[in-house]
Amino acid sequence: MTDKKYRVLVVEDEPSICQVCLRTLEGMGLEVTIAINGQIGQALIQQETFDLCLVDIRTPYHER
């Protein structure tokens, strides 16, 4: 049996919310990557594999 560490991408521009997400998710044993806007989030999704993405739909470069 493997101990896979699930990977989560959090797309959020508010630093305090990023910190809460980071502490909470890492505390659950997850590997967390933070993107500070939708443009960076999209680039990361194209380069890496994530098991879950949590996205603030009102981040800079995400709104249309």
mmCIF file of N, CA, C and O in Angstrom:
data_model
loop_
_atom_site.group_PDB
_atom_site.id
_atom_site.type_symbol
_atom_site.label_atom_id
_atom_site.label_comp_id
_atom_site.label_asym_id
_atom_site.label_seq_id
_atom_site.Cartn_x
_atom_site.Cartn_y
_atom_site.Cartn_z
ATOM 1 N N MET A 1 0.836 -1.188 0.000
ATOM 2 C CA MET A 1 0.000 0.000 0.000
ATOM 3 C C MET A 1 0.886 1.258 0.000
ATOM 4 O O MET A 1 1.821 1.353 0.772
ATOM 5 N N THR A 2 0.589 2.198 -0.874
ATOM 6 C CA THR A 2 1.382 3.423 -0.948
ATOM 7 C C THR A 2 0.723 4.532 -0.135
ATOM 8 O O THR A 2 -0.491 4.554 0.058
ATOM 9 N N ASP A 3 1.540 5.419 0.343
ATOM 10 C CA ASP A 3 1.049 6.583 1.076
ATOM 11 C C ASP A 3 1.076 7.778 0.142
ATOM 12 O O ASP A 3 1.934 8.649 0.249
ATOM 13 N N LYS A 4 0.141 7.797 -0.806
ATOM 14 C CA LYS A 4 0.086 8.890 -1.778
ATOM 15 C C LYS A 4 -0.285 10.185 -1.068
ATOM 16 O O LYS A 4 -1.209 10.221 -0.268
ATOM 17 N N LYS A 5 0.443 11.233 -1.371
ATOM 18 C CA LYS A 5 0.129 12.548 -0.841
ATOM 19 C C LYS A 5 -0.671 13.272 -1.915
ATOM 20 O O LYS A 5 -0.161 13.551 -2.994
ATOM 21 N N TYR A 6 -1.934 13.527 -1.636
ATOM 22 C CA TYR A 6 -2.782 14.197 -2.613
ATOM 23 C C TYR A 6 -2.355 15.647 -2.772
ATOM 24 O O TYR A 6 -1.990 16.313 -1.817
ATOM 25 N N ARG A 7 -2.428 16.120 -4.019
ATOM 26 C CA ARG A 7 -1.975 17.474 -4.355
ATOM 27 C C ARG A 7 -3.171 18.388 -4.587
ATOM 28 O O ARG A 7 -4.078 18.065 -5.350
ATOM 29 N N VAL A 8 -3.139 19.559 -3.949
ATOM 30 C CA VAL A 8 -4.221 20.532 -4.053
ATOM 31 C C VAL A 8 -3.649 21.850 -4.559
ATOM 32 O O VAL A 8 -2.625 22.328 -4.062
ATOM 33 N N LEU A 9 -4.328 22.429 -5.540
ATOM 34 C CA LEU A 9 -3.993 23.770 -6.014
ATOM 35 C C LEU A 9 -5.033 24.733 -5.461
ATOM 36 O O LEU A 9 -6.235 24.517 -5.630
ATOM 37 N N VAL A 10 -4.568 25.773 -4.796
ATOM 38 C CA VAL A 10 -5.449 26.823 -4.276
ATOM 39 C C VAL A 10 -5.167 28.089 -5.083
ATOM 40 O O VAL A 10 -4.033 28.567 -5.114
ATOM 41 N N VAL A 11 -6.192 28.609 -5.743
ATOM 42 C CA VAL A 11 -6.060 29.856 -6.514
ATOM 43 C C VAL A 11 -6.787 30.940 -5.724
ATOM 44 O O VAL A 11 -8.015 30.954 -5.650
ATOM 45 N N GLU A 12 -6.007 31.813 -5.109
ATOM 46 C CA GLU A 12 -6.548 32.825 -4.196
ATOM 47 C C GLU A 12 -5.578 33.993 -4.124
ATOM 48 O O GLU A 12 -4.367 33.788 -4.003
ATOM 49 N N ASP A 13 -6.112 35.218 -4.187
ATOM 50 C CA ASP A 13 -5.248 36.399 -4.166
ATOM 51 C C ASP A 13 -5.121 37.042 -2.788
ATOM 52 O O ASP A 13 -4.267 37.889 -2.587
ATOM 53 N N GLU A 14 -5.925 36.648 -1.841
ATOM 54 C CA GLU A 14 -5.885 37.238 -0.505
ATOM 55 C C GLU A 14 -4.899 36.460 0.379
ATOM 56 O O GLU A 14 -5.128 35.284 0.676
ATOM 57 N N PRO A 15 -3.785 37.092 0.789
ATOM 58 C CA PRO A 15 -2.746 36.376 1.549
ATOM 59 C C PRO A 15 -3.246 35.679 2.815
ATOM 60 O O PRO A 15 -2.821 34.562 3.112
ATOM 61 N N SER A 16 -4.140 36.319 3.554
ATOM 62 C CA SER A 16 -4.611 35.694 4.797
ATOM 63 C C SER A 16 -5.409 34.422 4.512
ATOM 64 O O SER A 16 -5.295 33.434 5.243
ATOM 65 N N ILE A 17 -6.186 34.418 3.444
ATOM 66 C CA ILE A 17 -6.951 33.218 3.076
ATOM 67 C C ILE A 17 -6.000 32.129 2.588
ATOM 68 O O ILE A 17 -6.179 30.947 2.902
ATOM 69 N N CYS A 18 -4.964 32.516 1.852
ATOM 70 C CA CYS A 18 -3.950 31.543 1.413
ATOM 71 C C CYS A 18 -3.321 30.855 2.612
ATOM 72 O O CYS A 18 -3.131 29.632 2.612
ATOM 73 N N GLN A 19 -2.976 31.628 3.632
ATOM 74 C CA GLN A 19 -2.342 31.057 4.822
ATOM 75 C C GLN A 19 -3.271 30.088 5.549
ATOM 76 O O GLN A 19 -2.841 29.021 5.995
ATOM 77 N N VAL A 20 -4.542 30.447 5.676
ATOM 78 C CA VAL A 20 -5.512 29.557 6.327
ATOM 79 C C VAL A 20 -5.657 28.261 5.529
ATOM 80 O O VAL A 20 -5.641 27.161 6.097
ATOM 81 N N CYS A 21 -5.777 28.385 4.216
ATOM 82 C CA CYS A 21 -5.887 27.197 3.354
ATOM 83 C C CYS A 21 -4.647 26.330 3.479
ATOM 84 O O CYS A 21 -4.744 25.104 3.622
ATOM 85 N N LEU A 22 -3.484 26.959 3.430
ATOM 86 C CA LEU A 22 -2.219 26.232 3.504
ATOM 87 C C LEU A 22 -2.117 25.453 4.809
ATOM 88 O O LEU A 22 -1.860 24.243 4.810
ATOM 89 N N ARG A 23 -2.328 26.130 5.933
ATOM 90 C CA ARG A 23 -2.227 25.464 7.238
ATOM 91 C C ARG A 23 -3.249 24.349 7.392
ATOM 92 O O ARG A 23 -2.930 23.261 7.868
ATOM 93 N N THR A 24 -4.483 24.619 6.975
ATOM 94 C CA THR A 24 -5.548 23.628 7.124
ATOM 95 C C THR A 24 -5.294 22.398 6.263
ATOM 96 O O THR A 24 -5.357 21.262 6.747
ATOM 97 N N LEU A 25 -4.998 22.615 4.984
ATOM 98 C CA LEU A 25 -4.818 21.495 4.062
ATOM 99 C C LEU A 25 -3.544 20.709 4.363
ATOM 100 O O LEU A 25 -3.551 19.478 4.317
ATOM 101 N N GLU A 26 -2.452 21.405 4.675
ATOM 102 C CA GLU A 26 -1.230 20.690 5.048
ATOM 103 C C GLU A 26 -1.434 19.912 6.346
ATOM 104 O O GLU A 26 -0.893 18.814 6.504
ATOM 105 N N GLY A 27 -2.217 20.471 7.245
ATOM 106 C CA GLY A 27 -2.541 19.773 8.487
ATOM 107 C C GLY A 27 -3.315 18.488 8.250
ATOM 108 O O GLY A 27 -3.311 17.578 9.082
ATOM 109 N N MET A 28 -3.985 18.403 7.111
ATOM 110 C CA MET A 28 -4.718 17.196 6.725
ATOM 111 C C MET A 28 -3.821 16.223 5.957
ATOM 112 O O MET A 28 -4.278 15.199 5.474
ATOM 113 N N GLY A 29 -2.545 16.586 5.793
ATOM 114 C CA GLY A 29 -1.602 15.714 5.106
ATOM 115 C C GLY A 29 -1.570 15.886 3.601
ATOM 116 O O GLY A 29 -1.040 15.033 2.886
ATOM 117 N N LEU A 30 -2.101 16.998 3.112
ATOM 118 C CA LEU A 30 -2.130 17.248 1.664
ATOM 119 C C LEU A 30 -0.942 18.112 1.246
ATOM 120 O O LEU A 30 -0.437 18.917 2.029
ATOM 121 N N GLU A 31 -0.532 17.959 0.000
ATOM 122 C CA GLU A 31 0.516 18.807 -0.578
ATOM 123 C C GLU A 31 -0.180 19.981 -1.253
ATOM 124 O O GLU A 31 -1.030 19.783 -2.121
ATOM 125 N N VAL A 32 0.160 21.191 -0.868
ATOM 126 C CA VAL A 32 -0.563 22.383 -1.322
ATOM 127 C C VAL A 32 0.331 23.275 -2.168
ATOM 128 O O VAL A 32 1.475 23.556 -1.815
ATOM 129 N N THR A 33 -0.225 23.740 -3.292
ATOM 130 C CA THR A 33 0.416 24.750 -4.129
ATOM 131 C C THR A 33 -0.523 25.943 -4.184
ATOM 132 O O THR A 33 -1.730 25.776 -4.359
ATOM 133 N N ILE A 34 0.022 27.142 -4.024
ATOM 134 C CA ILE A 34 -0.773 28.369 -4.051
ATOM 135 C C ILE A 34 -0.484 29.131 -5.344
ATOM 136 O O ILE A 34 0.674 29.305 -5.720
ATOM 137 N N ALA A 35 -1.546 29.588 -6.008
ATOM 138 C CA ALA A 35 -1.437 30.495 -7.158
ATOM 139 C C ALA A 35 -2.168 31.778 -6.774
ATOM 140 O O ALA A 35 -3.299 31.722 -6.304
ATOM 141 N N ILE A 36 -1.527 32.926 -6.984
ATOM 142 C CA ILE A 36 -2.117 34.186 -6.525
ATOM 143 C C ILE A 36 -3.087 34.808 -7.523
ATOM 144 O O ILE A 36 -3.691 35.841 -7.224
ATOM 145 N N ASN A 37 -3.239 34.189 -8.693
ATOM 146 C CA ASN A 37 -4.265 34.659 -9.626
ATOM 147 C C ASN A 37 -4.609 33.532 -10.610
ATOM 148 O O ASN A 37 -3.914 32.510 -10.670
ATOM 149 N N GLY A 38 -5.671 33.730 -11.368
ATOM 150 C CA GLY A 38 -6.130 32.704 -12.292
ATOM 151 C C GLY A 38 -5.159 32.399 -13.409
ATOM 152 O O GLY A 38 -5.055 31.250 -13.855
ATOM 153 N N GLN A 39 -4.417 33.391 -13.854
ATOM 154 C CA GLN A 39 -3.441 33.187 -14.925
ATOM 155 C C GLN A 39 -2.343 32.217 -14.469
ATOM 156 O O GLN A 39 -1.983 31.282 -15.189
ATOM 157 N N ILE A 40 -1.847 32.419 -13.273
ATOM 158 C CA ILE A 40 -0.833 31.511 -12.723
ATOM 159 C C ILE A 40 -1.444 30.137 -12.480
ATOM 160 O O ILE A 40 -0.822 29.109 -12.773
ATOM 161 N N GLY A 41 -2.669 30.111 -11.972
ATOM 162 C CA GLY A 41 -3.359 28.841 -11.745
ATOM 163 C C GLY A 41 -3.506 28.023 -13.019
ATOM 164 O O GLY A 41 -3.244 26.814 -13.037
ATOM 165 N N GLN A 42 -3.896 28.675 -14.100
ATOM 166 C CA GLN A 42 -4.037 27.975 -15.383
ATOM 167 C C GLN A 42 -2.700 27.429 -15.872
ATOM 168 O O GLN A 42 -2.611 26.311 -16.378
ATOM 169 N N ALA A 43 -1.649 28.212 -15.710
ATOM 170 C CA ALA A 43 -0.316 27.754 -16.125
ATOM 171 C C ALA A 43 0.113 26.537 -15.310
ATOM 172 O O ALA A 43 0.659 25.578 -15.860
ATOM 173 N N LEU A 44 -0.137 26.558 -14.013
ATOM 174 C CA LEU A 44 0.235 25.426 -13.162
ATOM 175 C C LEU A 44 -0.532 24.163 -13.537
ATOM 176 O O LEU A 44 0.038 23.075 -13.565
ATOM 177 N N ILE A 45 -1.811 24.307 -13.853
ATOM 178 C CA ILE A 45 -2.625 23.148 -14.243
ATOM 179 C C ILE A 45 -2.088 22.528 -15.530
ATOM 180 O O ILE A 45 -2.126 21.306 -15.700
ATOM 181 N N GLN A 46 -1.568 23.347 -16.423
ATOM 182 C CA GLN A 46 -1.016 22.827 -17.675
ATOM 183 C C GLN A 46 0.332 22.138 -17.466
ATOM 184 O O GLN A 46 0.710 21.270 -18.241
ATOM 185 N N GLN A 47 1.049 22.516 -16.408
ATOM 186 C CA GLN A 47 2.387 21.980 -16.163
ATOM 187 C C GLN A 47 2.407 20.811 -15.188
ATOM 188 O O GLN A 47 3.318 19.993 -15.231
ATOM 189 N N GLU A 48 1.443 20.765 -14.285
ATOM 190 C CA GLU A 48 1.470 19.793 -13.201
ATOM 191 C C GLU A 48 0.123 19.093 -13.076
ATOM 192 O O GLU A 48 -0.865 19.524 -13.664
ATOM 193 N N THR A 49 0.098 18.043 -12.268
ATOM 194 C CA THR A 49 -1.139 17.307 -12.015
ATOM 195 C C THR A 49 -1.589 17.551 -10.582
ATOM 196 O O THR A 49 -0.788 17.425 -9.648
ATOM 197 N N PHE A 50 -2.860 17.892 -10.430
ATOM 198 C CA PHE A 50 -3.435 18.119 -9.112
ATOM 199 C C PHE A 50 -4.646 17.205 -8.943
ATOM 200 O O PHE A 50 -5.354 16.908 -9.899
ATOM 201 N N ASP A 51 -4.892 16.804 -7.709
ATOM 202 C CA ASP A 51 -6.052 15.975 -7.405
ATOM 203 C C ASP A 51 -7.287 16.833 -7.133
ATOM 204 O O ASP A 51 -8.412 16.375 -7.308
ATOM 205 N N LEU A 52 -7.067 18.071 -6.726
ATOM 206 C CA LEU A 52 -8.162 18.981 -6.397
ATOM 207 C C LEU A 52 -7.694 20.412 -6.632
ATOM 208 O O LEU A 52 -6.553 20.760 -6.318
ATOM 209 N N CYS A 53 -8.581 21.247 -7.172
ATOM 210 C CA CYS A 53 -8.306 22.674 -7.334
ATOM 211 C C CYS A 53 -9.401 23.466 -6.633
ATOM 212 O O CYS A 53 -10.585 23.256 -6.905
ATOM 213 N N LEU A 54 -8.991 24.353 -5.741
ATOM 214 C CA LEU A 54 -9.915 25.263 -5.062
ATOM 215 C C LEU A 54 -9.660 26.650 -5.640
ATOM 216 O O LEU A 54 -8.547 27.166 -5.544
ATOM 217 N N VAL A 55 -10.688 27.244 -6.243
ATOM 218 C CA VAL A 55 -10.499 28.482 -6.998
ATOM 219 C C VAL A 55 -11.451 29.572 -6.517
ATOM 220 O O VAL A 55 -12.661 29.375 -6.475
ATOM 221 N N ASP A 56 -10.879 30.716 -6.183
ATOM 222 C CA ASP A 56 -11.657 31.923 -5.924
ATOM 223 C C ASP A 56 -11.954 32.522 -7.301
ATOM 224 O O ASP A 56 -11.033 32.938 -8.006
ATOM 225 N N ILE A 57 -13.205 32.548 -7.692
ATOM 226 C CA ILE A 57 -13.526 32.980 -9.058
ATOM 227 C C ILE A 57 -13.407 34.488 -9.258
ATOM 228 O O ILE A 57 -13.561 34.979 -10.362
ATOM 229 N N ARG A 58 -13.080 35.219 -8.223
ATOM 230 C CA ARG A 58 -12.914 36.661 -8.345
ATOM 231 C C ARG A 58 -11.467 37.104 -8.148
ATOM 232 O O ARG A 58 -11.197 38.194 -7.667
ATOM 233 N N THR A 59 -10.521 36.266 -8.521
ATOM 234 C CA THR A 59 -9.115 36.658 -8.445
ATOM 235 C C THR A 59 -8.728 37.452 -9.673
ATOM 236 O O THR A 59 -9.344 37.308 -10.726
ATOM 237 N N PRO A 60 -7.694 38.305 -9.562
ATOM 238 C CA PRO A 60 -7.217 39.017 -10.759
ATOM 239 C C PRO A 60 -6.837 38.041 -11.874
ATOM 240 O O PRO A 60 -6.352 36.951 -11.608
ATOM 241 N N TYR A 61 -7.043 38.437 -13.088
ATOM 242 C CA TYR A 61 -6.770 37.648 -14.288
ATOM 243 C C TYR A 61 -7.680 36.442 -14.443
ATOM 244 O O TYR A 61 -7.430 35.579 -15.243
ATOM 245 N N HIS A 62 -8.716 36.363 -13.640
ATOM 246 C CA HIS A 62 -9.656 35.248 -13.771
ATOM 247 C C HIS A 62 -11.010 35.755 -14.221
ATOM 248 O O HIS A 62 -11.714 35.117 -14.965
ATOM 249 N N GLU A 63 -11.397 36.930 -13.737
ATOM 250 C CA GLU A 63 -12.691 37.493 -14.102
ATOM 251 C C GLU A 63 -12.722 37.868 -15.578
ATOM 252 O O GLU A 63 -11.735 38.280 -16.134
ATOM 253 N N ARG A 64 -13.867 37.701 -16.165
ATOM 254 C CA ARG A 64 -14.030 38.083 -17.583
ATOM 255 C C ARG A 64 -15.087 39.139 -17.706
ATOM 256 O O ARG A 64 -15.994 39.268 -17.056
#
